[in-house]
GROMACS .gro file of C-alpha atoms in nm:
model
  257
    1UNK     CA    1   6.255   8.240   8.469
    2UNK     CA    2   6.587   8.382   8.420
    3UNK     CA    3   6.749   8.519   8.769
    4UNK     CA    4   6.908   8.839   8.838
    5UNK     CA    5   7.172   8.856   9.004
    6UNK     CA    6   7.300   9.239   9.153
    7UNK     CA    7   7.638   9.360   9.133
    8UNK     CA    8   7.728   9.655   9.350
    9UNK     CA    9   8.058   9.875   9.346
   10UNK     CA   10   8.097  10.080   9.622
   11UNK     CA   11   8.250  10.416   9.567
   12UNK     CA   12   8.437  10.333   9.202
   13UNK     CA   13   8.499  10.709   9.160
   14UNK     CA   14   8.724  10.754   9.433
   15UNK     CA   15   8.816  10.382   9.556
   16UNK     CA   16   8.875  10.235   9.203
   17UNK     CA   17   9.230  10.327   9.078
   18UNK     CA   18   9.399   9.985   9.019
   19UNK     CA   19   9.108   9.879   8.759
   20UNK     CA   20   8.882   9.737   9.037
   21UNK     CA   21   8.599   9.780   8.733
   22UNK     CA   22   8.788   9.490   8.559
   23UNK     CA   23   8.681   9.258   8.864
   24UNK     CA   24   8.253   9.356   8.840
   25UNK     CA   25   8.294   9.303   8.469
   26UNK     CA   26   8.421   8.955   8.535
   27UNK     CA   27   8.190   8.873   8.762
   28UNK     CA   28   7.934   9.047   8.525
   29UNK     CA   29   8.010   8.814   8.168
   30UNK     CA   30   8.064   8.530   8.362
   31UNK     CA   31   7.689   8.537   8.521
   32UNK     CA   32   7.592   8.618   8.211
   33UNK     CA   33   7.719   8.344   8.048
   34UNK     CA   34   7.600   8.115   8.306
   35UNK     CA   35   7.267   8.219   8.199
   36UNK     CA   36   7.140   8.512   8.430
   37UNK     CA   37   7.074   8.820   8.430
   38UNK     CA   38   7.281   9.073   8.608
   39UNK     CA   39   7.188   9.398   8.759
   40UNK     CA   40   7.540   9.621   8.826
   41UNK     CA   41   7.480   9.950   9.006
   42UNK     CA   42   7.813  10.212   9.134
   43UNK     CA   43   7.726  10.369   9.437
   44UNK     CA   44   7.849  10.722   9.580
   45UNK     CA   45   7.903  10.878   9.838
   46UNK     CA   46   7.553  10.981   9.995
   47UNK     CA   47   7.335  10.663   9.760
   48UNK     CA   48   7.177  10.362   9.860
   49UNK     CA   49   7.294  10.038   9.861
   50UNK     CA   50   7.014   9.792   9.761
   51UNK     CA   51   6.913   9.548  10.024
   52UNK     CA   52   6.852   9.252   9.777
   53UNK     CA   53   7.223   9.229   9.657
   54UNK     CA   54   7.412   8.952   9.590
   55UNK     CA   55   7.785   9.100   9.517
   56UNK     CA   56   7.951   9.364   9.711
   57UNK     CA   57   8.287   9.504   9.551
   58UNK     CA   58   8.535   9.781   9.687
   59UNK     CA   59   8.829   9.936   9.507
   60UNK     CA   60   9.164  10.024   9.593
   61UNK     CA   61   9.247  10.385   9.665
   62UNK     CA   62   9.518  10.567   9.859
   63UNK     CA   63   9.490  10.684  10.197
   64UNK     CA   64   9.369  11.050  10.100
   65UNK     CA   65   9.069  10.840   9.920
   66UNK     CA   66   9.014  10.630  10.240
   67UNK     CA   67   8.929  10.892  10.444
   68UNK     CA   68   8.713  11.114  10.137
   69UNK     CA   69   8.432  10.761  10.189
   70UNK     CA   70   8.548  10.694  10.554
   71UNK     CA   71   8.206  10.854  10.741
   72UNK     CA   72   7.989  10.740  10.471
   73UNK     CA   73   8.143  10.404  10.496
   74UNK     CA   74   8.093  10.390  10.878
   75UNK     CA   75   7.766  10.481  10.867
   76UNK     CA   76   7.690  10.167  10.626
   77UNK     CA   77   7.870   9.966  10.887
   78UNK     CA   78   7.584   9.729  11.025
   79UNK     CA   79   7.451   9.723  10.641
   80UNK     CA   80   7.773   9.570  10.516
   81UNK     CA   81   7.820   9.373  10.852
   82UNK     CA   82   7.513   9.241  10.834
   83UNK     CA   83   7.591   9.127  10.418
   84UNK     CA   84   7.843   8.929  10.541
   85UNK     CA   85   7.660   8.770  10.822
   86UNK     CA   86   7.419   8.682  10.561
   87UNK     CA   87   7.666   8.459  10.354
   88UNK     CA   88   7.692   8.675  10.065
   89UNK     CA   89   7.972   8.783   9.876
   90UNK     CA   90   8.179   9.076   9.924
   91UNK     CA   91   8.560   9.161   9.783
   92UNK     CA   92   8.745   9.477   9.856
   93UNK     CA   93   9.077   9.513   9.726
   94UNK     CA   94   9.377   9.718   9.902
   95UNK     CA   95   9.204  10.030  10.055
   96UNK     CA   96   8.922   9.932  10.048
   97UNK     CA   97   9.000   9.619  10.180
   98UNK     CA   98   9.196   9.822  10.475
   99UNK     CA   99   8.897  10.013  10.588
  100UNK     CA  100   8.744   9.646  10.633
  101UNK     CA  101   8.980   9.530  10.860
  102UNK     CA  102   8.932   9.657  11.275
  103UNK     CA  103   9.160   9.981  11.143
  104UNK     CA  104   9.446  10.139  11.016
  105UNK     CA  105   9.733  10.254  11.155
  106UNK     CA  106   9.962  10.545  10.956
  107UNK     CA  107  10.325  10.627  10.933
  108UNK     CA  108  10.218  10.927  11.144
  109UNK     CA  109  10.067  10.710  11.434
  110UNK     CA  110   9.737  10.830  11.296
  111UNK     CA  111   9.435  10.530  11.357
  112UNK     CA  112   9.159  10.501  11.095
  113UNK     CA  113   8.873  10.303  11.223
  114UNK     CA  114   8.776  10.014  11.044
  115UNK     CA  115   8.417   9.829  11.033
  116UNK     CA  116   8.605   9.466  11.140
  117UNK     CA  117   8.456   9.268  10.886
  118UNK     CA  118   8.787   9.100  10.882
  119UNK     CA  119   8.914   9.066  11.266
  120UNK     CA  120   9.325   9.205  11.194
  121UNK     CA  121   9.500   9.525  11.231
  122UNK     CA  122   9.661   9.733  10.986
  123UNK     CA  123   9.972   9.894  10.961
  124UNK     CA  124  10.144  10.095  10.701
  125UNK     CA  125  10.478  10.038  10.634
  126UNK     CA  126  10.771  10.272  10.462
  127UNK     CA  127  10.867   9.929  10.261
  128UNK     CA  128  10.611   9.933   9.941
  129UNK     CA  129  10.575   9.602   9.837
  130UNK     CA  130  10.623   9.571   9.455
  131UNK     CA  131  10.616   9.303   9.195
  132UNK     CA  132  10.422   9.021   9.063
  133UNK     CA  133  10.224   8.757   9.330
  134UNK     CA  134  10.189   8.365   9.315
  135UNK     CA  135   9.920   8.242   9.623
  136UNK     CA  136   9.852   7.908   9.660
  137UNK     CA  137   9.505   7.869   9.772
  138UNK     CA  138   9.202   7.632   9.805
  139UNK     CA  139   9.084   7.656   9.426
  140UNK     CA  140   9.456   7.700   9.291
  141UNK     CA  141   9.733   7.937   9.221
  142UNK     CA  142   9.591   8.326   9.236
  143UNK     CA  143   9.837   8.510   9.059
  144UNK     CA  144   9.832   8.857   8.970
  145UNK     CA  145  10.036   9.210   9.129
  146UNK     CA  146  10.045   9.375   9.431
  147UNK     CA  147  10.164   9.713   9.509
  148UNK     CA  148  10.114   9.838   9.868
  149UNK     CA  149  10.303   9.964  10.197
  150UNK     CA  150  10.069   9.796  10.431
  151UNK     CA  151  10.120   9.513  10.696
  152UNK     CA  152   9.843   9.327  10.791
  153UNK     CA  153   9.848   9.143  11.132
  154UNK     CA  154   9.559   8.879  11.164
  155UNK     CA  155   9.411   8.786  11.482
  156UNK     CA  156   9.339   8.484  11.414
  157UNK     CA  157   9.511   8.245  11.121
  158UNK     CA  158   9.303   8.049  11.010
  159UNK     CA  159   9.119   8.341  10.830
  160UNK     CA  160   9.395   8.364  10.599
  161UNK     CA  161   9.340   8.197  10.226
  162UNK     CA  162   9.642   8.197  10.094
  163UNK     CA  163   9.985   8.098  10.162
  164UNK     CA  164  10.251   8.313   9.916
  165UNK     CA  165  10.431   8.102   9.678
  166UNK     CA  166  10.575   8.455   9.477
  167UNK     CA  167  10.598   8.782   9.604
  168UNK     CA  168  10.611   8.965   9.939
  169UNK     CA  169  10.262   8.925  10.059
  170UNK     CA  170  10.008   9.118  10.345
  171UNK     CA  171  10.081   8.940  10.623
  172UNK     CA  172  10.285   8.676  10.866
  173UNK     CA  173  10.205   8.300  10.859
  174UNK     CA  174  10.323   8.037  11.129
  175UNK     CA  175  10.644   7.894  10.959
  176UNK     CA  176  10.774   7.580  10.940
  177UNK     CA  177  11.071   7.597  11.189
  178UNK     CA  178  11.303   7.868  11.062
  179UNK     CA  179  11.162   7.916  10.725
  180UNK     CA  180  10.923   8.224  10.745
  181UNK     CA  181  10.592   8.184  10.560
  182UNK     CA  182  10.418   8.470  10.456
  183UNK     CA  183  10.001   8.508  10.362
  184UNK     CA  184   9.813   8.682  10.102
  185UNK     CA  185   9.419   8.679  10.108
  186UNK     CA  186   9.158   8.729  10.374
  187UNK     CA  187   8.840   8.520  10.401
  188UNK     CA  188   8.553   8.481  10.611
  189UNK     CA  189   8.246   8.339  10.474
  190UNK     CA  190   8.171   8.485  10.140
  191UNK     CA  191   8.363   8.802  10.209
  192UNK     CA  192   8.742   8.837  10.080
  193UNK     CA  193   9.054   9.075  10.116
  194UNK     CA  194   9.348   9.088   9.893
  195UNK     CA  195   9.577   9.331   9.765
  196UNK     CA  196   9.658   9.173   9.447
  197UNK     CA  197   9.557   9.426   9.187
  198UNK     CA  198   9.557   9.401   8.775
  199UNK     CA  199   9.239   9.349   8.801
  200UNK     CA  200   9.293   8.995   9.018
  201UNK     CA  201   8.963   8.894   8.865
  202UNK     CA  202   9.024   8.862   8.515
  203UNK     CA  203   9.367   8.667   8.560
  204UNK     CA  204   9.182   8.401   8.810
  205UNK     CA  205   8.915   8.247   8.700
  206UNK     CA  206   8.872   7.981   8.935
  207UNK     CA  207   8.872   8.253   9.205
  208UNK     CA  208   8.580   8.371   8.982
  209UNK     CA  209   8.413   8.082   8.981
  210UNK     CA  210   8.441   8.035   9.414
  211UNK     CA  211   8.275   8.371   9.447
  212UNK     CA  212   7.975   8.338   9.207
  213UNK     CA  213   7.929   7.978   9.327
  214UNK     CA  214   7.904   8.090   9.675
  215UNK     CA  215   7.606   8.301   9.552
  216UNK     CA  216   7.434   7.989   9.384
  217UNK     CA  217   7.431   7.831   9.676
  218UNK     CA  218   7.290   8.095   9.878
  219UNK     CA  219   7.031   8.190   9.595
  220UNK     CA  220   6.954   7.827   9.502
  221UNK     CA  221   7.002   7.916   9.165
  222UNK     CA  222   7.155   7.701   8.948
  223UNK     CA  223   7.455   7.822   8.690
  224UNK     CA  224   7.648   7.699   8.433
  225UNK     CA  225   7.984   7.804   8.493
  226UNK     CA  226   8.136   7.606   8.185
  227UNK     CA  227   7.893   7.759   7.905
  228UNK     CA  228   8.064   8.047   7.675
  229UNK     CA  229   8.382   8.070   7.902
  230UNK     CA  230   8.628   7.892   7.691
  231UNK     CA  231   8.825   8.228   7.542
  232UNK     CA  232   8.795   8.395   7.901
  233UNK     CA  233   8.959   8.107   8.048
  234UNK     CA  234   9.253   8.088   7.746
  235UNK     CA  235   9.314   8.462   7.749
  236UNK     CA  236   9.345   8.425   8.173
  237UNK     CA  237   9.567   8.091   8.104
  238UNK     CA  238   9.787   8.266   7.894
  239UNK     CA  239   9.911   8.584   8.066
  240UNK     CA  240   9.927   8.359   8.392
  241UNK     CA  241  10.157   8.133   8.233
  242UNK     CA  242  10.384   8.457   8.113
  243UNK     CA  243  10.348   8.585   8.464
  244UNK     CA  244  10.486   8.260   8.609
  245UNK     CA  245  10.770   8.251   8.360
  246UNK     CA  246  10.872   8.587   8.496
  247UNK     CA  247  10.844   8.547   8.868
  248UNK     CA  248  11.121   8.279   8.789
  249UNK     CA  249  11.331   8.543   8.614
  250UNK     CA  250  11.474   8.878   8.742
  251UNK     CA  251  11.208   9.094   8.908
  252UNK     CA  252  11.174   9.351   9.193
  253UNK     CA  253  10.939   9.326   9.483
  254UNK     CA  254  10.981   9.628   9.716
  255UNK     CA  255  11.052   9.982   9.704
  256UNK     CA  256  11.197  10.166  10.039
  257UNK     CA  257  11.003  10.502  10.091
   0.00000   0.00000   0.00000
């Protein structure tokens, strides 16, 4: 019996602007692939989430869009909470990410509350940080582009995945004597935060892999990840190899506001 497998993107009208559809469709075709079935449902403002899902995804968006979901968001706080708890997957990408974190502090001194899926503060920043993004992580390089004026600040480091090889980063690591170290990627559990944008997806595929394993495992289902994948993994091998000949060229990484 062929499993099914449900994709969700929360509000991809309004938090969805730095082609967060590019990551469900890579989750999408690579399930498929792998031989299931997969069920992918956008939800608004106002709609149900469905209790049985497997893959929770939320966009990017600026902070006018943050606040247009920000009470229907809350009010899905235990539901999304209690997702995570329940080891499955979740990734939410720049604002959406932000409204994740315990909450978010503006230029203006303004605080908007968060639902602390991921235990660290934000702050945004007049320094927009701007460029292309190497992150060296457990499965490999993540590359990709980030474009934000946000400083995270995590309570506790060892929730960070990613240590930045490229690139300016969301947050402060513990450096090695004098030589700052800076962090990109939040996990806990099955749940992720980044603010690498492109889609990151499509340009990582053994990010790709991580997140639909983790489901496996949780579903006891059992995937093959290597079936039908070879031109996904050659088109993703290619523009990360021209991205990494650039970062070693001239560039720019941060715009003052």
């Amino acid at each position: 019996m062929t499993a099914t497998v449900r994709i969700a993107q929360l509000y991809p009208e309004i938090l969805g602007v730095t082609g967060d559809r590019g990551n469900v469709r890579a989750l999408q075709v690579r399930l498929e692939r792998a031989g299931a079935t997969v069920d992918v449902l956008p939800v608004g403002i106002g709609e149900e989430l469905p209790a049985d899902l497997d893959i929770l995804v939320i966009g990017n968006g600026p902070l006018s869009a943050m606040r247009g979901v920000h009470a229907d968001l809350v009010a899905r706080g235990d539901g999304i909470r209690s997702h995570v708890a329940d080891g499955r997957a979740l990734l939410a990408v720049g604002g959406g990410a932000e409204l994740l974190s315990n909450g978010v502090t503006t230029l203006e001194g303004e605080t908007v509350e968060g639902l602390g899926i991921f235990d660290a503060t934000v702050s945004r920043t007049k320094k927009r940080k701007v460029g292309y993004i190497v992150v060296e992580t457990a499965v490999g390089r993540v590359i990709g582009f980030e474009d934000h004026a946000s400083e995270w600040t995590l309570s506790d480091a060892a929730h960070s995945y990613g240590r930045v090889a490229f690139g300016q980063g969301g947050f402060a690591l513990p450096g090695d004597g004098d030589q700052p170290a800076r962090g990109e990627i939040i996990r806990v559990a099955n749940a992720i935060a980044a603010n690498i944008q492109g889609p990151m997806l499509p340009l990582n595929p053994e990010l790709v892999r991580e997140i639909i394993t983790g489901v496996a495992e949780r579903r006891g289902l059992e995937l093959d990840l290597s079936i039908g994948v070879e031109s996904l993994d050659t088109y993703a091998a290619g523009a990360r190899a021209a991205i990494e000949t650039l970062v070693h060229g001239k560039g720019f990484n941060s715009i003052q506001l």
